[in-house]
Short mmCIF file of C-alpha atoms and ligand atoms in Angstrom, two decimals:
data_model
loop_
_atom_site.label_atom_id
_atom_site.label_comp_id
_atom_site.label_asym_id
_atom_site.label_seq_id
_atom_site.Cartn_x
_atom_site.Cartn_y
_atom_site.Cartn_z
CA MET A 1 114.29 92.90 35.57
CA GLN A 2 115.79 92.03 38.95
CA GLU A 3 114.36 88.98 40.70
CA GLY A 4 111.72 89.99 43.21
CA SER A 5 111.43 93.43 41.69
CA ILE A 6 109.04 95.18 39.34
CA VAL A 7 111.68 97.69 38.27
CA SER A 8 115.06 97.42 36.55
CA PRO A 9 118.14 98.79 38.30
CA VAL A 10 119.22 102.19 36.96
CA THR A 11 122.81 102.83 35.93
CA GLU A 12 125.05 105.27 37.76
CA THR A 13 126.59 108.25 35.95
CA PRO A 14 128.85 110.94 37.46
CA GLU A 15 126.07 113.50 36.90
CA ARG A 16 123.51 111.32 38.67
CA ARG A 17 125.87 110.64 41.56
CA ALA A 18 126.48 114.37 41.97
CA PHE A 19 122.74 114.97 41.91
CA TYR A 20 122.12 112.38 44.64
CA GLN A 21 124.72 114.09 46.83
CA LYS A 22 123.13 117.48 46.24
CA ILE A 23 119.62 116.38 47.14
CA ASP A 24 120.90 114.46 50.16
CA GLU A 25 121.73 117.79 51.85
CA LYS A 26 118.08 118.77 51.51
CA ASN A 27 116.87 115.51 53.13
CA LEU A 28 115.75 114.14 49.78
CA THR A 29 116.47 110.84 48.04
CA ALA A 30 115.64 109.43 44.61
CA LEU A 31 112.88 106.82 44.70
CA TRP A 32 114.25 105.05 41.62
CA LEU A 33 117.19 103.89 43.75
CA SER A 34 115.06 102.33 46.49
CA LEU A 35 111.77 101.36 44.85
CA ALA A 36 112.81 97.73 44.37
CA GLU A 37 113.54 97.44 48.12
CA LEU A 38 110.39 99.28 49.21
CA VAL A 39 107.82 97.62 46.96
CA THR A 40 108.76 93.96 46.61
CA THR A 41 106.89 91.40 44.52
CA GLU A 42 106.59 89.16 47.59
CA PRO A 43 107.07 89.60 51.34
CA ARG A 44 110.75 89.88 52.12
CA SER A 45 112.00 90.44 55.64
CA ASN A 46 114.90 89.46 57.85
CA CYS A 47 112.57 87.37 60.03
CA ARG A 48 113.90 83.77 60.13
CA PRO A 49 112.36 80.44 61.13
CA ALA A 50 113.54 79.61 64.65
CA LEU A 51 112.90 77.24 67.57
CA TRP A 52 113.38 77.72 71.32
CA GLY A 53 113.33 74.52 73.37
CA PHE A 54 111.45 74.92 76.65
CA GLY A 55 114.07 72.88 78.53
CA ASP A 56 116.73 75.51 77.77
CA ILE A 57 114.47 78.45 78.55
CA ARG A 58 113.27 76.87 81.78
CA SER A 59 116.71 76.33 83.28
CA LEU A 60 117.93 79.79 82.22
CA MET A 61 114.83 81.37 83.73
CA LEU A 62 115.40 79.60 87.03
CA GLU A 63 118.93 81.03 86.92
CA ALA A 64 117.40 84.46 86.36
CA GLY A 65 115.17 83.70 89.35
CA GLU A 66 118.30 83.59 91.51
CA LEU A 67 119.62 86.85 90.07
CA ILE A 68 116.66 89.18 90.29
CA THR A 69 113.20 89.33 91.88
CA ALA A 70 110.00 89.92 89.91
CA LYS A 71 109.57 93.17 91.85
CA GLU A 72 113.00 94.56 90.99
CA ALA A 73 112.76 93.43 87.38
CA GLU A 74 109.15 94.73 87.16
CA ARG A 75 108.68 91.74 84.82
CA ARG A 76 111.14 88.84 84.98
CA VAL A 77 111.09 87.92 81.32
CA LEU A 78 113.52 86.48 78.81
CA VAL A 79 112.77 87.97 75.43
CA LEU A 80 112.71 85.61 72.41
CA GLU A 81 114.59 87.50 69.71
CA ASN A 82 114.31 86.35 66.15
CA PRO A 83 117.85 85.47 64.97
CA GLY A 84 117.34 87.69 61.90
CA LEU A 85 116.15 90.64 64.02
CA ARG A 86 118.57 90.66 66.96
CA GLY A 87 118.62 93.66 69.26
CA GLN A 88 115.05 94.67 68.51
CA SER A 89 113.00 92.58 70.96
CA LYS A 90 110.97 91.10 68.10
CA ILE A 91 110.04 87.50 67.34
CA THR A 92 108.47 88.59 64.05
CA THR A 93 108.69 91.92 62.26
CA ASP A 94 105.77 93.30 64.28
CA LEU A 95 105.27 91.05 67.31
CA TYR A 96 107.05 90.42 70.58
CA ALA A 97 107.44 87.20 72.59
CA GLY A 98 108.91 86.57 76.01
CA VAL A 99 108.77 83.89 78.68
CA GLN A 100 107.85 85.20 82.13
CA LEU A 101 108.63 83.53 85.45
CA VAL A 102 106.90 84.28 88.75
CA MET A 103 108.38 82.43 91.71
CA PRO A 104 106.27 81.24 94.67
CA GLY A 105 105.15 84.19 96.79
CA GLU A 106 106.18 86.80 94.24
CA VAL A 107 104.14 89.61 92.71
CA ALA A 108 104.89 91.32 89.41
CA PRO A 109 103.66 94.83 90.31
CA ALA A 110 100.66 96.61 88.80
CA HIS A 111 101.13 98.77 85.75
CA ARG A 112 99.32 99.55 82.52
CA HIS A 113 100.32 100.38 78.99
CA THR A 114 98.84 100.89 75.55
CA GLN A 115 100.42 97.65 74.31
CA SER A 116 98.11 94.60 74.38
CA ALA A 117 99.36 91.37 75.89
CA LEU A 118 98.43 87.73 75.76
CA ARG A 119 99.56 85.14 78.29
CA PHE A 120 99.70 81.49 77.33
CA ILE A 121 100.36 79.43 80.45
CA LEU A 122 103.20 76.94 79.93
CA GLU A 123 103.84 75.40 83.35
CA GLY A 124 102.41 75.74 86.84
CA GLU A 125 99.01 76.05 88.44
CA GLY A 126 97.63 78.43 91.01
CA GLY A 127 99.06 81.72 89.80
CA TYR A 128 96.78 84.58 88.92
CA THR A 129 96.74 87.70 86.88
CA ALA A 130 94.54 90.63 87.86
CA VAL A 131 93.06 92.73 85.06
CA ASN A 132 90.89 95.78 85.69
CA GLY A 133 89.93 94.80 89.23
CA GLU A 134 89.33 91.09 88.59
CA ARG A 135 91.62 88.15 89.22
CA THR A 136 91.74 85.14 86.99
CA LEU A 137 93.46 81.91 87.91
CA MET A 138 96.10 80.41 85.66
CA HIS A 139 96.21 76.79 84.50
CA GLU A 140 98.40 75.21 81.86
CA GLY A 141 97.16 75.99 78.38
CA ASP A 142 94.94 78.90 79.46
CA PHE A 143 95.00 81.93 77.18
CA ILE A 144 94.61 85.20 79.08
CA ILE A 145 94.31 88.71 77.63
CA THR A 146 95.49 92.05 78.97
CA PRO A 147 93.69 94.67 76.84
CA PRO A 148 95.31 98.06 76.09
CA TRP A 149 95.51 100.42 79.08
CA ALA A 150 94.18 97.82 81.56
CA TRP A 151 95.86 97.71 84.98
CA HIS A 152 97.51 94.34 85.47
CA ASP A 153 99.62 92.57 88.08
CA HIS A 154 100.58 88.93 88.34
CA GLY A 155 101.03 86.82 91.46
CA ASN A 156 101.97 83.32 92.46
CA PRO A 157 100.64 82.13 95.83
CA SER A 158 101.37 78.48 94.86
CA ALA A 159 104.39 76.42 95.93
CA ASP A 160 105.85 76.07 92.41
CA PRO A 161 107.31 78.44 89.86
CA ILE A 162 104.95 79.54 87.09
CA PHE A 163 106.06 80.07 83.50
CA TRP A 164 104.05 81.57 80.71
CA LEU A 165 104.54 82.98 77.26
CA ASP A 166 103.91 86.71 76.82
CA GLY A 167 102.85 87.79 73.33
CA LEU A 168 102.63 91.55 72.87
CA ASP A 169 102.14 94.02 70.02
CA ILE A 170 105.11 96.11 71.24
CA PRO A 171 106.63 96.63 67.73
CA VAL A 172 103.24 97.70 66.35
CA ILE A 173 102.81 100.35 69.05
CA GLN A 174 106.43 101.38 68.47
CA MET A 175 105.74 101.87 64.76
CA LEU A 176 102.62 103.92 65.57
CA ASP A 177 104.58 105.88 68.20
CA ALA A 178 101.67 105.44 70.59
CA SER A 179 103.34 104.02 73.70
CA PHE A 180 102.04 105.24 77.04
CA ALA A 181 102.64 103.47 80.34
CA GLU A 182 102.18 104.11 84.04
CA HIS A 183 102.89 102.46 87.33
CA LEU A 184 100.32 102.02 90.09
CA HIS A 185 101.36 103.34 93.54
CA VAL A 186 100.69 99.90 95.07
CA ASP A 187 101.99 96.50 93.88
CA GLN A 188 98.57 94.91 93.68
CA GLN A 189 95.56 96.68 92.27
CA PRO A 190 92.37 96.76 94.36
CA ILE A 191 90.10 93.81 93.58
CA THR A 192 86.57 95.00 92.86
CA ARG A 193 84.99 91.98 91.19
CA PRO A 194 84.92 88.26 92.09
CA VAL A 195 86.86 85.61 90.18
CA GLY A 196 84.84 84.53 87.13
CA ASP A 197 82.81 87.76 86.86
CA SER A 198 83.78 88.56 83.24
CA ASP A 199 83.31 84.95 82.24
CA ALA A 200 79.77 84.92 83.66
CA ARG A 201 78.89 88.25 82.03
CA TYR A 202 80.32 87.62 78.59
CA GLY A 203 81.36 83.97 78.24
CA TYR A 204 78.02 82.11 78.30
CA ASN A 205 76.25 83.35 75.16
CA LEU A 206 74.61 85.97 77.37
CA LEU A 207 75.24 89.69 77.82
CA PRO A 208 74.16 92.06 80.57
CA VAL A 209 70.92 93.59 79.29
CA ASP A 210 72.31 97.12 79.28
CA HIS A 211 75.67 96.21 77.82
CA GLU A 212 76.97 98.85 75.48
CA SER A 213 79.44 97.50 72.99
CA ALA A 214 81.51 100.64 73.39
CA ARG A 215 85.23 100.23 73.07
CA GLY A 216 86.87 98.85 76.17
CA SER A 217 83.60 98.07 77.92
CA GLY A 218 84.80 94.59 78.83
CA SER A 219 84.72 91.07 77.50
CA VAL A 220 86.04 87.65 78.35
CA PHE A 221 89.74 87.77 79.24
CA ASN A 222 90.51 84.16 80.18
CA TYR A 223 89.93 81.31 77.72
CA PRO A 224 90.51 78.26 79.96
CA TYR A 225 92.27 75.35 78.30
CA ALA A 226 89.83 72.82 79.79
CA ARG A 227 86.98 74.34 77.75
CA THR A 228 89.04 74.85 74.60
CA ARG A 229 90.24 71.26 74.76
CA GLU A 230 86.71 69.99 75.26
CA ALA A 231 85.57 71.81 72.11
CA LEU A 232 88.39 70.24 70.10
CA GLU A 233 87.59 66.81 71.50
CA ARG A 234 83.92 67.09 70.55
CA LEU A 235 84.72 68.41 67.08
CA ARG A 236 87.11 65.60 66.27
CA ARG A 237 84.20 63.17 66.40
CA SER A 238 82.96 64.55 63.10
CA ASP A 239 86.28 63.45 61.65
CA ARG A 240 86.56 66.42 59.27
CA TRP A 241 90.22 67.26 59.26
CA ASP A 242 91.66 70.16 57.28
CA PRO A 243 94.52 68.85 55.11
CA CYS A 244 96.84 71.69 56.25
CA HIS A 245 95.66 72.57 59.77
CA GLY A 246 94.11 69.42 61.24
CA LEU A 247 91.37 70.93 63.36
CA LYS A 248 92.08 74.64 63.82
CA MET A 249 89.94 77.22 65.60
CA ARG A 250 90.46 80.91 66.28
CA TYR A 251 89.73 82.54 69.61
CA THR A 252 87.01 85.19 69.40
CA ASN A 253 85.68 88.12 71.34
CA PRO A 254 82.19 86.70 72.13
CA ILE A 255 80.59 90.15 71.93
CA THR A 256 81.75 90.96 68.42
CA GLY A 257 82.73 87.61 66.93
CA ASN A 258 85.96 89.25 65.82
CA HIS A 259 89.39 88.11 66.90
CA ALA A 260 89.83 88.01 70.67
CA MET A 261 92.34 90.89 70.48
CA ALA A 262 92.41 93.89 68.14
CA THR A 263 96.00 93.44 67.00
CA ILE A 264 96.86 89.78 67.65
CA GLY A 265 95.11 86.75 66.15
CA THR A 266 95.11 83.69 68.42
CA PHE A 267 94.48 80.10 67.39
CA ILE A 268 94.36 76.57 68.76
CA GLN A 269 94.71 73.44 66.65
CA LEU A 270 94.55 69.71 67.17
CA LEU A 271 96.70 67.46 65.00
CA PRO A 272 95.69 63.81 65.37
CA LYS A 273 98.39 61.18 65.70
CA GLY A 274 99.70 60.04 62.33
CA PHE A 275 98.85 63.41 60.71
CA ALA A 276 100.82 64.27 57.55
CA GLY A 277 99.75 67.81 56.71
CA SER A 278 99.83 69.58 53.36
CA GLY A 279 101.80 72.77 52.80
CA TYR A 280 100.31 76.16 53.68
CA ARG A 281 101.60 79.70 53.61
CA SER A 282 100.16 83.01 54.72
CA THR A 283 101.30 86.59 55.09
CA ASP A 284 100.96 86.54 58.89
CA ALA A 285 104.23 85.36 60.43
CA THR A 286 103.13 83.00 63.20
CA VAL A 287 104.42 81.98 66.63
CA PHE A 288 103.53 78.37 67.52
CA VAL A 289 103.46 76.87 71.03
CA PRO A 290 102.70 73.14 71.30
CA ILE A 291 100.96 72.40 74.60
CA GLU A 292 100.36 68.67 74.13
CA GLY A 293 102.18 65.95 72.27
CA ARG A 294 105.08 66.16 69.89
CA GLY A 295 105.64 66.47 66.17
CA ARG A 296 107.71 67.81 63.34
CA SER A 297 107.14 70.86 61.15
CA TYR A 298 108.90 71.68 57.89
CA ILE A 299 109.32 75.36 57.10
CA ALA A 300 110.50 76.26 53.59
CA SER A 301 111.74 79.69 52.65
CA HIS A 302 111.36 81.39 49.24
CA SER A 303 114.75 80.10 48.21
CA GLY A 304 113.63 76.55 49.01
CA ASP A 305 115.81 76.17 52.12
CA GLU A 306 114.08 73.87 54.57
CA PHE A 307 114.11 74.37 58.33
CA VAL A 308 112.99 71.28 60.22
CA VAL A 309 111.51 71.77 63.69
CA ASP A 310 111.20 68.80 66.03
CA TRP A 311 108.93 70.16 68.70
CA SER A 312 107.39 68.91 71.90
CA LYS A 313 105.22 70.35 74.64
CA ARG A 314 106.00 73.99 75.61
CA ASP A 315 108.59 74.61 72.89
CA ILE A 316 108.17 77.81 70.87
CA PHE A 317 108.80 78.20 67.16
CA VAL A 318 108.22 80.92 64.60
CA VAL A 319 107.26 80.79 60.93
CA PRO A 320 108.01 83.97 58.93
CA SER A 321 105.55 85.53 56.48
CA TRP A 322 104.92 83.65 53.23
CA HIS A 323 107.05 80.63 54.19
CA TRP A 324 105.53 77.24 53.46
CA ILE A 325 104.82 75.15 56.54
CA ARG A 326 103.59 71.59 56.95
CA HIS A 327 103.07 69.63 60.15
CA GLU A 328 103.52 65.95 60.96
CA THR A 329 102.75 63.86 64.01
CA THR A 330 103.54 60.21 64.65
CA ALA A 331 102.40 58.29 67.73
CA MET A 332 100.69 61.10 69.70
CA ASP A 333 97.94 63.66 69.21
CA ALA A 334 99.27 67.20 69.46
CA VAL A 335 97.70 70.56 70.32
CA LEU A 336 99.30 73.82 69.21
CA PHE A 337 98.48 77.36 70.29
CA SER A 338 99.57 80.06 67.87
CA TYR A 339 99.43 83.84 67.39
CA SER A 340 100.06 86.31 64.59
CA ASP A 341 99.20 89.82 63.39
CA ARG A 342 96.29 88.54 61.25
CA PRO A 343 93.65 91.00 62.62
CA ILE A 344 95.81 93.93 61.50
CA GLN A 345 96.35 92.44 58.05
CA GLU A 346 92.64 91.68 57.66
CA ALA A 347 91.69 95.21 58.70
CA LEU A 348 94.10 96.59 56.12
CA HIS A 349 92.86 94.14 53.43
CA VAL A 350 96.35 92.72 52.86
CA PHE A 351 96.05 89.24 54.39
CA ARG A 352 96.81 86.44 51.89
CA GLU A 353 97.01 82.70 52.25
CA ASP A 354 97.91 79.91 49.87
CA ARG A 355 97.20 76.18 50.16
CA GLY A 356 99.30 75.08 47.22
CA ASN A 357 97.49 72.34 45.31
CA VAL A 358 95.15 71.23 48.07
O1 GTQ B 1 103.44 91.39 81.98
O2 GTQ B 1 103.04 93.48 81.72
O3 GTQ B 1 106.80 90.29 78.52
O4 GTQ B 1 104.60 94.93 80.29
C1 GTQ B 1 106.68 92.65 78.41
C2 GTQ B 1 106.10 93.82 78.86
C3 GTQ B 1 105.30 91.41 79.92
C4 GTQ B 1 103.67 92.47 81.43
C5 GTQ B 1 106.27 91.45 78.94
C6 GTQ B 1 105.14 93.78 79.84
C7 GTQ B 1 104.73 92.56 80.38
#
């Protein structure tokens, strides 16, 4: 038996080779030649562990800011390509990541698409994104959702550049062949609701009395960092740390209690200073974005190779499916945002996780 395979390789004979050539003309292939590649005993992809330092991205983005406007680019974004998946605009096998820059006074014009997007604000205050007729203001650490087919435009009336991480399900929609997109005839969509409207309707453990939980009927779309951070700070008082995750929460849609987005799972975790985490692995390849503090994570592949990530605030790193990860901090508390395809895997009943001996 081949390693990582449930089948033994078959031998070639001249007759078999001739047969393969004959069926090839009919658009047919023999499964016994590819079964070991198609049905592996464990996840196996070209996705690699990788780190992008924010310092590098920031200066390159400012260079891009000199080269092209947000309006001409439509979205001025540098795409984070996994080194094992170059040329595909993927940070994991099925998720996309990019860092977007909006300069003072700029607008990234209104459009909509079937792909869902998350924004995690890295640097800058006073920008906004408008979603379905409502603006929400951006602050560092805020997590903002653009649901499928929602009109959205971004603007920056502040005096400083604004940088955020875009996480989208572009490769998922590509696989489903369900991409639709359109451009609005004006740069900025008409504003029909005041700032904070969705939050008041859906974000206070209340719902409008006639709310129908029909698909797309609205929910919270900004999860402000100030509130998330406050929750973590209160929870730490109970002093119940998970040996692998520290204190880790997932963002939810308050109407359903499910993940905040249909395709992308989003998480926030606090690692206290002096944390030495245990190993953990899961089938959802995960993109991590520290937003406070610094630390080190060890990512081990199936072959035992170890990739060490020394991260600090605003860096971005990716952990492929079924790779062991453990986190460490020293002198500072750290907070990490992360996202993965977990809702898809849970819906398909294929999500697995493993805590080793913990
Ligand atoms: O802000 O609408 O990074 O449509 C990639 C595609 C951002 C956006 C991206 C997009 C957007």
